[in-house]
Coordinates of C-alpha atoms and ligand atoms in Angstrom, one line a residue:
M1 CA -24.6 -6.6 11.8
S2 CA -22.1 -9.2 12.9
A3 CA -20.0 -11.7 11.0
G4 CA -22.4 -14.4 12.2
A5 CA -24.9 -13.1 9.6
A6 CA -22.7 -14.1 6.7
K7 CA -24.1 -16.9 4.5
L8 CA -22.6 -18.5 1.4
G9 CA -24.3 -17.2 -1.8
D10 CA -26.0 -14.4 0.0
R11 CA -25.0 -10.8 -0.5
S12 CA -27.3 -9.1 2.0
L13 CA -24.3 -7.8 3.9
F14 CA -23.5 -5.8 0.8
P15 CA -26.7 -3.7 0.3
D16 CA -24.8 -0.8 -1.3
L17 CA -23.2 -3.0 -4.0
E18 CA -24.5 -1.8 -7.3
P19 CA -23.4 -4.4 -10.0
R20 CA -25.7 -7.3 -10.5
V21 CA -22.8 -9.6 -10.4
Y22 CA -19.6 -8.6 -8.7
A23 CA -16.9 -11.1 -9.7
H24 CA -13.8 -9.0 -9.2
H25 CA -12.5 -10.1 -5.7
A26 CA -9.1 -10.8 -7.2
A27 CA -8.9 -7.0 -7.6
I28 CA -10.7 -5.4 -4.6
A29 CA -13.4 -6.7 -2.3
P30 CA -16.5 -4.5 -1.8
V31 CA -17.2 -3.2 1.7
S32 CA -19.7 -5.1 3.9
T33 CA -22.0 -3.6 6.4
V34 CA -19.9 -5.4 9.1
L35 CA -16.8 -3.6 8.0
Q36 CA -18.6 -0.3 7.8
A37 CA -19.9 -0.7 11.3
A38 CA -16.5 -1.7 12.7
V39 CA -14.8 1.3 11.1
A40 CA -17.5 3.7 12.2
D41 CA -17.2 2.4 15.8
A42 CA -13.4 2.9 15.8
L43 CA -13.9 6.5 14.6
R44 CA -16.5 7.1 17.3
R45 CA -14.1 5.7 19.9
Y46 CA -11.2 8.0 18.8
A47 CA -13.6 11.0 18.5
A48 CA -14.7 10.4 22.1
D49 CA -11.4 9.5 23.7
G50 CA -8.4 10.5 21.5
A51 CA -5.3 8.8 22.9
G52 CA -7.6 7.1 25.4
A53 CA -8.8 4.8 22.6
F54 CA -5.3 3.7 21.8
P55 CA -5.0 0.7 24.2
E56 CA -8.3 -0.8 22.8
F57 CA -7.0 -0.7 19.2
Y58 CA -3.5 -1.7 20.2
A59 CA -5.2 -4.8 21.7
Q60 CA -7.4 -5.2 18.6
R61 CA -4.2 -5.4 16.4
Q62 CA -2.8 -8.0 18.7
R63 CA -6.0 -10.0 18.4
L64 CA -5.8 -9.6 14.6
R65 CA -2.3 -10.9 14.5
G66 CA -3.5 -14.0 16.3
K67 CA -6.4 -14.5 13.9
L68 CA -4.1 -14.2 10.9
E69 CA -1.7 -16.7 12.5
A70 CA -4.7 -19.1 12.9
L71 CA -5.7 -18.5 9.3
I72 CA -2.3 -19.7 7.9
H73 CA -1.5 -22.1 10.8
A74 CA 1.5 -20.0 11.8
E75 CA 3.5 -20.1 15.1
A76 CA 2.5 -17.6 17.7
G77 CA 4.3 -14.3 17.3
S78 CA 5.3 -14.9 13.7
V79 CA 2.9 -12.5 11.9
A80 CA 3.5 -8.8 11.5
L81 CA 1.0 -6.3 10.2
T82 CA 2.0 -4.4 7.0
S83 CA 0.5 -1.9 4.6
N84 CA 0.4 -4.3 1.6
T85 CA 1.9 -7.4 0.0
T86 CA 4.8 -5.4 -1.6
R87 CA 5.9 -4.0 1.7
G88 CA 6.2 -7.5 3.1
V89 CA 8.2 -8.7 0.0
S90 CA 10.4 -5.7 0.2
D91 CA 11.1 -6.0 3.9
V92 CA 12.2 -9.6 3.5
A93 CA 14.1 -9.0 0.2
L94 CA 16.1 -6.2 1.8
S95 CA 16.6 -7.9 5.2
V96 CA 18.0 -11.3 4.3
P97 CA 21.8 -11.4 5.1
W98 CA 22.8 -11.9 1.4
R99 CA 26.2 -12.8 0.1
P100 CA 27.1 -11.5 -3.4
G101 CA 26.2 -14.0 -6.0
D102 CA 23.3 -15.6 -4.0
R103 CA 20.6 -16.9 -6.3
V104 CA 16.9 -16.2 -6.2
I105 CA 14.3 -18.0 -8.3
L106 CA 11.5 -15.9 -9.7
F107 CA 8.6 -16.7 -12.1
K108 CA 7.6 -15.0 -15.3
G109 CA 3.9 -14.3 -15.3
E110 CA 3.8 -13.3 -11.6
F111 CA 2.2 -10.0 -10.5
P112 CA 5.1 -7.5 -10.2
A113 CA 4.7 -7.2 -6.5
N114 CA 6.7 -10.4 -6.1
V115 CA 9.3 -9.4 -8.7
T116 CA 10.3 -5.8 -8.3
P117 CA 11.5 -6.0 -4.7
W118 CA 13.7 -8.9 -5.6
Q119 CA 15.1 -7.1 -8.6
Q120 CA 15.8 -4.2 -6.3
A121 CA 17.6 -6.5 -3.8
A122 CA 19.5 -8.0 -6.7
R123 CA 20.8 -4.6 -7.7
L124 CA 21.7 -3.7 -4.2
Y125 CA 23.3 -7.0 -3.1
Q126 CA 24.6 -8.4 -6.4
L127 CA 22.2 -11.3 -6.5
E128 CA 21.6 -13.5 -9.4
L129 CA 18.0 -13.9 -10.5
S130 CA 17.0 -17.2 -12.1
W131 CA 13.7 -17.0 -14.1
H132 CA 11.2 -19.9 -14.4
D133 CA 7.9 -19.7 -16.1
A134 CA 4.7 -20.0 -14.1
S135 CA 2.7 -21.1 -17.1
D136 CA 4.9 -24.3 -17.3
Y137 CA 3.1 -25.5 -14.2
L138 CA -0.2 -25.3 -16.2
S139 CA 1.0 -27.2 -19.2
G140 CA 3.4 -29.8 -17.6
R141 CA 3.7 -29.6 -13.8
D142 CA 6.1 -32.6 -13.4
D143 CA 8.5 -31.2 -16.0
A144 CA 8.4 -27.8 -14.4
L145 CA 9.1 -29.3 -11.0
Q146 CA 12.1 -31.2 -12.5
R147 CA 13.4 -28.0 -14.0
L148 CA 13.1 -26.3 -10.6
D149 CA 14.9 -29.3 -8.9
R150 CA 17.8 -29.0 -11.4
D151 CA 18.1 -25.3 -10.7
L152 CA 17.9 -25.8 -6.9
Q153 CA 20.8 -28.2 -7.2
R154 CA 23.0 -25.3 -8.4
G155 CA 22.4 -23.6 -5.1
V156 CA 19.5 -21.2 -4.4
R157 CA 18.8 -19.0 -1.4
I158 CA 15.1 -18.2 -1.9
V159 CA 12.3 -19.3 -4.3
A160 CA 9.7 -16.5 -4.6
V161 CA 6.3 -17.5 -5.9
S162 CA 2.6 -16.7 -5.7
A163 CA 0.2 -19.2 -4.1
V164 CA -2.2 -18.5 -7.0
Q165 CA -1.2 -16.9 -10.3
F166 CA -3.2 -13.7 -10.6
Q167 CA -3.9 -14.0 -14.3
T168 CA -4.8 -17.7 -14.9
G169 CA -5.8 -18.6 -11.3
L170 CA -3.3 -21.5 -11.4
R171 CA -2.7 -22.8 -7.9
M172 CA 1.0 -23.4 -7.6
P173 CA 2.1 -26.8 -6.1
L174 CA 3.5 -25.2 -3.0
E175 CA 3.8 -28.5 -1.1
E176 CA 6.1 -30.0 -3.8
I177 CA 8.0 -26.7 -4.2
G178 CA 8.5 -26.5 -0.4
R179 CA 9.7 -30.1 -0.3
L180 CA 12.3 -29.4 -3.1
C181 CA 13.4 -26.2 -1.3
R182 CA 13.9 -28.1 1.9
Q183 CA 15.9 -30.8 0.1
H184 CA 18.3 -28.3 -1.4
G185 CA 18.5 -25.9 1.6
A186 CA 16.6 -23.0 0.0
E187 CA 13.8 -20.9 1.6
L188 CA 10.3 -20.5 0.2
F189 CA 8.7 -17.1 -0.1
V190 CA 5.0 -17.0 -1.0
D191 CA 2.9 -14.0 -2.2
A192 CA -0.4 -15.3 -0.9
I193 CA -2.8 -12.4 -1.7
Q194 CA -4.7 -14.4 -4.3
G195 CA -5.0 -17.4 -1.9
C196 CA -5.5 -16.3 1.7
G197 CA -9.2 -16.3 2.5
A198 CA -10.2 -18.4 -0.5
I199 CA -8.0 -21.5 -0.4
P200 CA -6.6 -23.3 2.7
L201 CA -3.0 -22.5 3.4
D202 CA -0.8 -24.0 6.1
V203 CA 2.7 -22.5 6.2
Q204 CA 4.1 -25.1 8.5
Q205 CA 2.8 -28.1 6.5
L206 CA 3.8 -26.5 3.2
G207 CA 7.3 -25.6 4.4
I208 CA 6.9 -21.8 3.8
Q209 CA 9.4 -19.5 5.5
Y210 CA 7.9 -16.2 4.4
L211 CA 4.4 -15.3 3.3
A212 CA 3.2 -11.8 2.3
C213 CA -0.4 -10.8 1.8
G214 CA -2.6 -7.8 1.3
G215 CA -6.1 -7.6 2.9
H216 CA -8.2 -6.1 0.2
K217 CA -9.0 -9.1 -1.9
W218 CA -10.0 -12.5 -0.5
L219 CA -9.8 -11.3 3.1
M220 CA -12.4 -8.6 2.4
G221 CA -10.5 -5.8 4.1
M222 CA -9.5 -2.6 2.3
E223 CA -6.4 -1.4 0.5
G224 CA -3.6 -0.4 2.8
S225 CA -3.5 -3.2 5.2
G226 CA -1.8 -6.6 5.0
F227 CA 0.5 -8.9 6.8
L228 CA 3.8 -10.7 6.7
Y229 CA 4.7 -14.2 8.1
V230 CA 8.3 -15.0 8.9
A231 CA 9.0 -18.5 10.3
P232 CA 10.7 -18.1 13.7
A233 CA 14.0 -19.7 12.6
S234 CA 14.2 -17.5 9.5
A235 CA 13.4 -14.4 11.6
Q236 CA 16.4 -15.1 13.8
K237 CA 18.7 -14.5 10.7
L238 CA 17.0 -11.4 9.3
V239 CA 18.9 -8.1 9.6
P240 CA 16.2 -5.4 9.2
I241 CA 17.4 -2.7 6.9
V242 CA 14.5 -0.4 7.8
A243 CA 13.9 -0.4 11.5
G244 CA 11.9 2.1 13.6
W245 CA 11.1 2.8 17.2
Q246 CA 8.7 -0.1 17.5
S247 CA 11.3 -2.5 16.1
H248 CA 12.9 -2.7 19.6
E249 CA 12.0 -5.0 22.4
E250 CA 9.8 -3.3 25.0
A251 CA 9.5 -0.5 22.5
E252 CA 6.6 1.4 24.2
D253 CA 7.7 1.1 27.9
F254 CA 9.1 4.6 28.1
L255 CA 5.7 6.1 27.2
S256 CA 3.8 5.0 30.3
R257 CA 6.1 3.2 32.8
G258 CA 7.9 6.0 34.4
A259 CA 11.4 7.6 34.1
G260 CA 14.6 6.0 32.9
L261 CA 13.2 3.8 30.2
L262 CA 14.0 6.1 27.2
R263 CA 16.9 4.2 25.6
Y264 CA 18.3 3.7 22.2
D265 CA 20.2 0.5 22.8
K266 CA 17.4 -2.0 23.3
P267 CA 17.8 -5.0 21.0
L268 CA 15.7 -5.3 17.9
K269 CA 12.9 -7.9 18.1
R270 CA 14.0 -11.2 16.6
S271 CA 10.7 -11.9 14.8
A272 CA 8.6 -10.5 12.0
L273 CA 7.4 -7.8 14.4
A274 CA 10.8 -6.0 14.0
L275 CA 9.6 -5.1 10.5
E276 CA 6.4 -3.3 11.7
T277 CA 8.7 -0.3 12.7
S278 CA 6.1 2.2 14.0
T279 CA 2.5 3.5 14.2
L280 CA 0.0 1.5 12.2
S281 CA -3.3 2.2 10.5
V282 CA -6.1 1.9 13.0
L283 CA -8.9 1.9 10.5
G284 CA -7.1 -0.3 8.0
F285 CA -6.6 -3.1 10.6
V286 CA -10.1 -2.7 12.0
A287 CA -11.4 -3.2 8.4
L288 CA -9.1 -6.2 7.9
E289 CA -10.3 -7.9 11.1
A290 CA -14.0 -7.3 10.1
G291 CA -13.3 -8.9 6.7
L292 CA -11.4 -11.8 8.1
D293 CA -14.1 -12.5 10.7
L294 CA -16.6 -13.0 7.8
V295 CA -14.2 -15.4 6.1
Q296 CA -13.5 -17.3 9.2
H297 CA -17.1 -17.5 10.2
L298 CA -17.9 -19.3 7.0
G299 CA -14.6 -21.2 6.9
V300 CA -12.1 -21.2 4.1
A301 CA -12.8 -24.8 3.1
A302 CA -16.5 -24.1 2.8
I303 CA -15.9 -20.9 0.8
S304 CA -13.5 -22.8 -1.5
A305 CA -16.1 -25.5 -2.1
H306 CA -18.8 -23.0 -2.8
L307 CA -16.6 -21.2 -5.3
S308 CA -15.5 -24.4 -7.0
E309 CA -19.2 -25.2 -7.8
Y310 CA -19.9 -21.6 -8.9
L311 CA -16.9 -21.7 -11.2
D312 CA -17.8 -25.1 -12.6
R313 CA -21.2 -23.7 -13.6
L314 CA -19.7 -20.6 -15.0
E315 CA -17.1 -22.5 -16.9
T316 CA -19.8 -24.7 -18.5
I317 CA -21.7 -21.7 -19.8
L318 CA -18.5 -20.1 -21.1
L319 CA -17.3 -23.2 -22.9
G320 CA -20.8 -23.7 -24.4
R321 CA -20.3 -20.2 -26.0
G322 CA -16.9 -21.0 -27.5
F323 CA -14.7 -19.5 -24.8
R324 CA -11.4 -21.1 -24.0
S325 CA -10.9 -21.8 -20.3
L326 CA -7.4 -21.3 -18.8
R327 CA -8.5 -23.3 -15.7
A328 CA -6.2 -26.2 -14.8
K329 CA -7.4 -29.7 -15.7
D330 CA -6.0 -31.0 -12.4
T331 CA -8.5 -29.9 -9.8
T332 CA -5.8 -29.5 -7.1
A333 CA -4.3 -26.8 -9.3
R334 CA -7.5 -24.8 -9.4
S335 CA -8.2 -21.7 -7.3
T336 CA -11.2 -19.4 -6.9
I337 CA -10.3 -17.5 -10.2
L338 CA -11.6 -18.5 -13.6
S339 CA -9.9 -17.0 -16.6
V340 CA -11.0 -17.4 -20.2
L341 CA -10.4 -16.1 -23.7
P342 CA -13.3 -15.4 -26.1
P343 CA -13.8 -17.1 -29.4
Q344 CA -13.0 -15.1 -32.6
P345 CA -14.0 -12.5 -33.6
L346 CA -15.0 -11.4 -30.1
R347 CA -12.3 -9.3 -28.4
V348 CA -11.6 -9.5 -24.7
L349 CA -12.0 -5.8 -24.0
D350 CA -15.3 -5.6 -25.9
V351 CA -16.7 -8.6 -23.9
H352 CA -15.5 -7.0 -20.7
R353 CA -17.2 -3.7 -21.6
G354 CA -20.4 -5.5 -22.7
L355 CA -20.5 -7.3 -19.4
A356 CA -19.9 -4.1 -17.4
Q357 CA -22.7 -2.4 -19.3
R358 CA -25.0 -5.2 -18.1
G359 CA -23.9 -4.9 -14.5
I360 CA -21.4 -7.7 -14.5
I361 CA -18.0 -6.8 -13.1
C362 CA -14.9 -8.9 -13.7
G363 CA -11.3 -8.2 -14.6
V364 CA -9.0 -8.1 -17.7
P365 CA -5.5 -8.5 -16.3
D366 CA -3.1 -8.4 -19.3
G367 CA -5.8 -9.1 -21.8
I368 CA -7.5 -12.2 -20.1
L369 CA -11.1 -12.2 -19.0
R370 CA -11.0 -13.0 -15.3
F371 CA -13.9 -13.9 -13.0
S372 CA -13.3 -13.9 -9.3
P373 CA -16.4 -14.3 -7.2
H374 CA -16.3 -14.8 -3.4
W375 CA -18.6 -16.3 -0.8
P376 CA -21.5 -13.8 -1.3
N377 CA -21.9 -14.7 -5.0
A378 CA -25.0 -16.9 -5.6
F379 CA -25.1 -19.7 -8.2
S380 CA -28.1 -18.0 -9.8
E381 CA -25.7 -15.2 -11.1
V382 CA -24.3 -17.6 -13.6
D383 CA -27.6 -17.4 -15.6
V384 CA -27.3 -13.6 -15.6
V385 CA -23.8 -13.9 -17.1
A386 CA -25.0 -16.4 -19.6
A387 CA -27.9 -14.1 -20.8
A388 CA -25.4 -11.1 -21.0
L389 CA -23.0 -13.1 -23.1
D390 CA -25.7 -14.2 -25.4
E391 CA -26.7 -10.5 -26.0
I392 CA -23.0 -9.6 -26.5
I393 CA -22.5 -12.4 -29.0
T394 CA -25.7 -11.6 -30.9
A395 CA -24.8 -7.9 -31.1
Q396 CA -21.4 -8.8 -32.6
Ligands
PLP1 C1 -0.4 -11.9 -6.9 C2 -0.5 -10.5 -6.4 N1 0.4 -9.9 -5.6 C3 0.2 -8.7 -5.1 C4 -0.8 -7.9 -5.5 C5 -0.9 -6.5 -5.0 O1 0.2 -6.1 -4.2 P1 0.0 -5.0 -3.1 O2 -0.8 -5.6 -2.0 O3 1.4 -4.7 -2.7 O4 -0.7 -3.9 -3.7 C6 -1.7 -8.4 -6.5 C7 -2.9 -7.6 -7.0 O5 -3.2 -6.5 -6.8 C8 -1.6 -9.7 -6.9 O6 -2.5 -10.2 -7.8

């Protein structure tokens, strides 16, 4: 099976998937037959050849970096492979040449992956954290942007925000935030794991200097593989706190190019690649490329449009049953996540359990019912959810 077999609304590349409706991609994507075949092939190659297989998968990772750059419209050589989002956030948070008292803007409501590393950096480098509230962007975007503007006027080094809020699915106004950052000399760091693969993202157009992402959600890879973008000008300034043998220029030359190349004084790479440090997960990045190929074959814009219609339909049936939608009214602030709260006396966890018992898998992050379908989800599934909800409501 190849990525070319992927079709919107068709889950035939997921024959092993057991739930009737799998709407939990904001957590972990299920494994496609394309991914299974790619990983099995990599294992066969290493079983047959051992180190002889290394160059092929070294080249595969180089190809993958290029595909990830294309996905986010990044400059060549600006994307490094990482194990997850947090690793990318941490690497940047620890490698910025901070001055004591530097200020970082964080957002309440964010997934902790984009908070903890900054708190850690604040402790280590005596930074000041300035808290804003992501939910303000749902209730009054212009006021929230004005508050951000006022705070930026006080001097800020980095604004760290998610492209899409993991709980509500709110798409943050990155273009406006990026413009304000530029006006006030701040840099923009984006946790893009809830966006990459589902909504279009262009780091250069949005004015993003750093973007961290994991591969196991909308990119359809597996846990343990992700990537980090660092804009070339920002990479020049980073001082990697954790560096390894592959952080150097011409890091591998001594292994195959003859004597005299084993040295410890080669300069560190002046790009995101310095942060890769050493040996990477072969299978993790084979899986990530397989997932990304599926997404790119269909196109992020087409996936986004498919999911917008799916979620419109789903929202209608939920509203009709008294649920409160947390989806933004402004369509440009919507993502591929739909979160709702049930009407009294229904309780979120009971609805979630009732849906799971009927083969419908979604999430409940911090007590909110969250639906996150992806391109294989068919519109007909919405009727399955509607019937299940009617049973749950009647049984109440
Ligand atoms: C916004 C956001 N960031 C990060 C993560 C995960 O971080 P990591 O890739 O480090 O596990 C999640 C969900 O798991 C998330 O929703």
